[in-house]
Every structure is written in C-alpha cells, then in structure tokens.
Amino acid sequence: MEGLSGDELRGRNATMVWDGLGLIQLRYPGPWLQQKSGVTYTVLKQLGQRTVPVEALTGVELVMPGGTETPTIRLVLREHADPLLAVAGGQFDELIDPYRLDFSPDQWLLADYYAQEIRTSITLHQLPPGPADRWLIEPPPAPDKVKFQFVKVELDGDELVLKYGFGATAAKKSYGNPWRLPLAELRDVEWVPSRIRSDGFLRLTSTRTPAERPKPADDPETLTTWPLSEHDALFFGAKLRSLINW
C-alpha cells in the first residue's frame, strides 16, 4: 500500500501516520544507530511498513514523558488479526515489537492526539469482543523457498515440500525425503528465536504431529534456523500462518 497522508509521529524506531479515518501506517526503520539493536534494525528493515486498520485493534497504550519509562505509543492488536504476531506468539518483546513506537518528549502532544483519535475510532467501529474472524493485516513479503539447517523448504502450490540434506538425522527424514505436507493438514506454525546456548527454529504442527513431540534435533516438523537467517524464517512462517485456518 502506498504511504498514507496525515501528520507524522516520528519515533526512534518508526514513523506513525494516522489518516483520520481508520488506518494507521507504521514505516520502518530509522538510521541503524537509532535502533535499540541490530536485531531490531534487521526485523524492521525487512518489514518496511505495516498498515493497520482500526478493526485489528483492541486499544492503544500510551506512556507519556515525565516518568521513569520511555515515552511510548503502542498499538494493541486483536488476537488472530496479524499472522506475523500469530507465528511469533509471545516472542516479540519491546526490543522488536513492530507496533511500539518510542517518541521524544517534544512529540507528546501529537502522540496524545493520536491515542485519543484511534481510541475514538475503535469505539465508533463497534468491534465485537474477542479474536478476529479473519486476518486483518497482510503478512510481510516472504520468498517461497527458505533454507534451514540441513533442510530446504518450498511452498509449492497447496503443499509444503521439505528436502532434507546430508547432515539431517534419520529421524528427521522419517516422514520421507522429500516430504510433501499439504497445507490442508497444517494446523499451526510457531517461530522461536535463538537464545544463548539454544538454536532458533520454525515448528510446524500438522495432523500427524504426535502428542509428545521428539526433541527438535529429531523432529521432522521442527526446522532449525541459521543464526543469520532466522528473520527470514519468521516472515516465511507468517506467510504460512496466513494460509491456514486457526
């Protein structure tokens, strides 16, 4: 979507624009040195921008200047409104939350205006309580092919094709190699970032997933990410999540 017209709330990690009617646009990122970390910069740069209709929101959180916390405006999304948040689960913290904007104290007047306007719009739209019944925000752009550790994954029409390489364990190949997973049998997709002493991964859940899952190294449905490409896995996972029912 092209850029919206309206007053711009310029923050440290993004610029927010409210069109006055029912759309909010967040544009990323600012210069690298203004980001909280390299992780923040990478995620936001790849996102580019997010366009959020008020139908996707349950509220707006605002932290004003003068306290111990950073002045912040944050959009609070309805469950199941955004496939990106759905695949990330609770893995987004304030470091890389794409719907959180940290603003400078001299921007407080515009931030307060935005918060009031958006809250009023949410009320006027008379949204039903609870999760959204359809995706309300587009998934971020993602390729149809992604390389993970010892496996290449491709979205081929209505199937997901997994081709395991030489380094994969026999347990990883137990569903077949290649393994073709119809999207109709896919039930969930979860992205987990890497931590100290543990790899990140994209975990699939399908109709054949056992109740007690094997450890990630032996699970055909857990795709371990490369350290420098786990954000590609995040966006690929969001693309998959947008294609299945919840």
XYZ file of C-alpha atoms in Angstrom:
246
model
C 0.000 0.000 0.000
C 1.197 3.485 -0.768
C 2.025 5.893 2.005
C -0.870 7.432 3.897
C -1.345 11.173 4.198
C -1.526 12.772 7.614
C 0.533 14.150 10.457
C 3.649 12.083 11.103
C 4.664 10.987 14.566
C 8.379 10.365 14.144
C 9.830 7.974 16.682
C 13.159 6.342 17.361
C 12.259 3.060 15.681
C 9.426 4.016 13.318
C 7.186 6.742 11.945
C 3.452 6.516 12.591
C 0.820 8.095 10.358
C -2.903 8.265 11.164
C -5.200 9.036 8.237
C -8.013 10.289 10.465
C -10.477 7.726 9.091
C -9.457 4.268 10.216
C -5.964 3.376 9.041
C -2.612 3.615 10.829
C 0.644 3.132 8.983
C 3.988 2.433 10.613
C 7.079 2.922 8.481
C 10.476 1.449 9.337
C 13.239 1.954 10.080
C 15.224 4.975 11.103
C 19.016 5.052 10.825
C 20.762 1.985 12.248
C 22.348 3.988 15.067
C 18.883 4.992 16.309
C 17.725 1.400 16.723
C 17.934 -0.456 20.008
C 19.913 -3.306 18.489
C 20.975 -4.929 15.253
C 18.093 -7.385 15.696
C 15.622 -4.514 15.819
C 17.089 -2.953 12.704
C 17.044 -6.212 10.729
C 13.428 -7.065 11.550
C 12.063 -3.583 10.926
C 14.053 -3.057 7.741
C 12.701 -6.303 6.298
C 9.163 -5.363 7.317
C 9.376 -1.990 5.577
C 5.987 -0.858 6.809
C 2.757 -2.142 8.355
C -0.716 -0.821 7.590
C -3.172 -1.441 10.404
C -6.957 -0.888 10.221
C -8.638 0.052 13.490
C -10.684 -3.165 13.137
C -7.478 -5.003 14.042
C -7.083 -3.160 17.366
C -8.361 -3.553 20.893
C -6.719 -0.390 22.148
C -3.752 1.944 22.327
C -1.236 2.120 25.166
C 0.453 5.458 25.865
C 3.360 6.238 28.176
C 3.835 9.989 28.468
C 7.081 11.832 29.282
C 7.926 12.643 32.859
C 8.197 9.188 34.396
C 10.925 6.578 34.511
C 9.711 4.765 31.374
C 10.481 5.717 27.786
C 7.666 7.774 26.185
C 5.848 5.195 24.052
C 2.725 4.721 21.982
C 1.805 1.102 21.255
C -0.981 -0.422 19.210
C -2.644 -3.384 20.930
C -3.843 -5.878 18.327
C -6.721 -8.315 18.486
C -5.818 -11.970 18.592
C -5.698 -13.516 15.090
C -5.611 -10.105 13.395
C -1.989 -10.362 12.254
C -0.269 -13.553 11.026
C 3.123 -12.065 11.941
C 2.185 -11.809 15.619
C 0.412 -15.158 15.463
C 3.531 -17.009 14.319
C 5.774 -15.118 16.762
C 3.484 -15.819 19.711
C 4.936 -14.159 22.778
C 8.442 -13.978 21.329
C 8.246 -10.263 20.489
C 9.336 -8.098 23.370
C 9.741 -4.338 23.446
C 13.038 -4.710 21.599
C 11.482 -5.711 18.280
C 7.749 -5.068 18.773
C 6.731 -3.568 15.393
C 3.654 -1.907 16.903
C 5.540 0.011 19.578
C 6.914 3.478 18.826
C 9.262 5.290 21.201
C 8.929 9.035 20.761
C 10.851 12.048 22.037
C 9.306 14.237 24.785
C 8.662 17.090 22.361
C 6.288 14.817 20.411
C 3.963 14.191 23.362
C 1.152 16.421 22.080
C 0.874 14.585 18.757
C 1.225 11.195 20.465
C -1.620 12.040 22.860
C -3.771 13.239 19.939
C -3.109 10.025 18.026
C -4.012 7.873 21.016
C -7.299 9.706 21.599
C -8.261 9.687 17.920
C -7.535 5.983 17.468
C -9.405 5.025 20.654
C -12.418 7.027 19.493
C -12.312 5.320 16.108
C -12.187 1.881 17.732
C -15.278 2.779 19.773
C -17.160 4.130 16.750
C -16.475 0.956 14.776
C -18.296 -1.051 17.495
C -15.997 -4.037 17.115
C -17.136 -7.371 18.560
C -15.118 -8.636 21.535
C -12.684 -11.484 21.172
C -10.357 -12.637 18.381
C -10.756 -11.518 14.785
C -12.560 -13.958 12.493
C -10.114 -13.339 9.637
C -6.669 -11.890 9.062
C -6.888 -8.094 9.042
C -3.234 -7.322 8.319
C -1.240 -8.657 5.387
C 1.733 -10.927 6.128
C 5.111 -9.345 5.344
C 6.680 -10.218 1.979
C 8.468 -13.574 2.067
C 10.020 -15.913 -0.511
C 8.507 -19.277 -1.399
C 11.808 -21.042 -0.669
C 13.858 -20.868 2.545
C 16.989 -22.748 3.655
C 17.148 -24.045 7.203
C 19.810 -26.199 8.839
C 20.051 -29.390 6.755
C 16.700 -28.809 5.038
C 15.284 -26.746 2.185
C 11.622 -25.787 2.426
C 9.492 -24.709 -0.518
C 5.899 -23.575 -0.785
C 4.680 -25.367 -3.922
C 1.052 -24.533 -4.645
C -1.063 -26.051 -1.888
C 1.807 -28.128 -0.486
C 4.905 -27.526 1.604
C 7.901 -29.534 0.360
C 10.747 -30.363 2.753
C 14.002 -31.740 1.327
C 16.499 -32.868 3.960
C 20.202 -32.768 3.290
C 23.165 -34.942 4.263
C 23.512 -33.588 7.811
C 19.927 -34.365 8.846
C 19.318 -37.292 11.199
C 17.424 -40.373 10.139
C 14.618 -39.317 12.492
C 14.323 -36.016 10.638
C 13.757 -37.957 7.406
C 11.266 -40.415 8.912
C 8.284 -38.806 7.151
C 10.045 -39.202 3.815
C 12.635 -37.253 1.885
C 11.344 -35.184 0.270
C 8.290 -34.884 2.468
C 5.253 -33.177 0.957
C 2.896 -31.651 3.510
C -0.493 -30.491 2.184
C -1.399 -27.094 3.629
C -4.825 -28.543 4.443
C -3.057 -30.746 7.031
C -1.084 -27.877 8.570
C -2.544 -26.782 11.908
C -0.057 -24.299 13.330
C 3.287 -22.592 12.717
C 5.457 -21.255 15.542
C 8.656 -19.205 15.308
C 11.144 -19.278 18.177
C 14.266 -17.079 18.008
C 17.685 -18.301 19.032
C 18.792 -17.862 22.623
C 22.095 -18.278 24.406
C 23.048 -21.956 24.026
C 19.939 -22.817 22.007
C 19.093 -22.565 18.314
C 16.055 -20.858 16.917
C 13.523 -22.806 14.892
C 10.261 -22.806 12.978
C 7.971 -25.501 14.350
C 5.126 -26.915 12.297
C 2.120 -28.738 13.708
C 0.163 -30.972 11.360
C -2.495 -33.662 11.523
C 0.240 -36.274 12.076
C 2.123 -34.466 14.871
C 2.354 -36.780 17.924
C 1.063 -35.566 21.281
C 4.565 -35.956 22.715
C 6.962 -34.376 20.268
C 10.550 -35.515 19.779
C 13.368 -33.141 20.662
C 13.990 -30.563 17.905
C 17.041 -32.425 16.532
C 14.859 -35.464 15.771
C 11.530 -33.804 14.962
C 10.740 -33.774 11.204
C 8.403 -30.833 11.817
C 10.879 -28.621 13.697
C 13.104 -26.676 11.299
C 16.238 -25.282 12.931
C 17.195 -21.836 11.676
C 20.590 -20.491 10.709
C 21.687 -17.676 13.071
C 21.794 -15.069 10.297
C 18.535 -16.071 8.625
C 16.085 -16.646 11.442
C 14.236 -13.480 10.446
C 13.661 -14.995 7.000
C 12.150 -17.947 8.834
C 9.911 -15.562 10.798
C 8.492 -13.966 7.656
C 8.181 -17.323 5.866
C 6.332 -18.648 8.916
C 3.969 -15.649 8.871
C 3.257 -16.349 5.206
C 2.402 -19.964 6.028
C 0.291 -18.907 9.003
C -1.760 -16.611 6.800
C -2.640 -19.547 4.536
C -4.110 -21.848 7.188
C -7.106 -21.691 9.485
C -6.696 -21.342 13.199
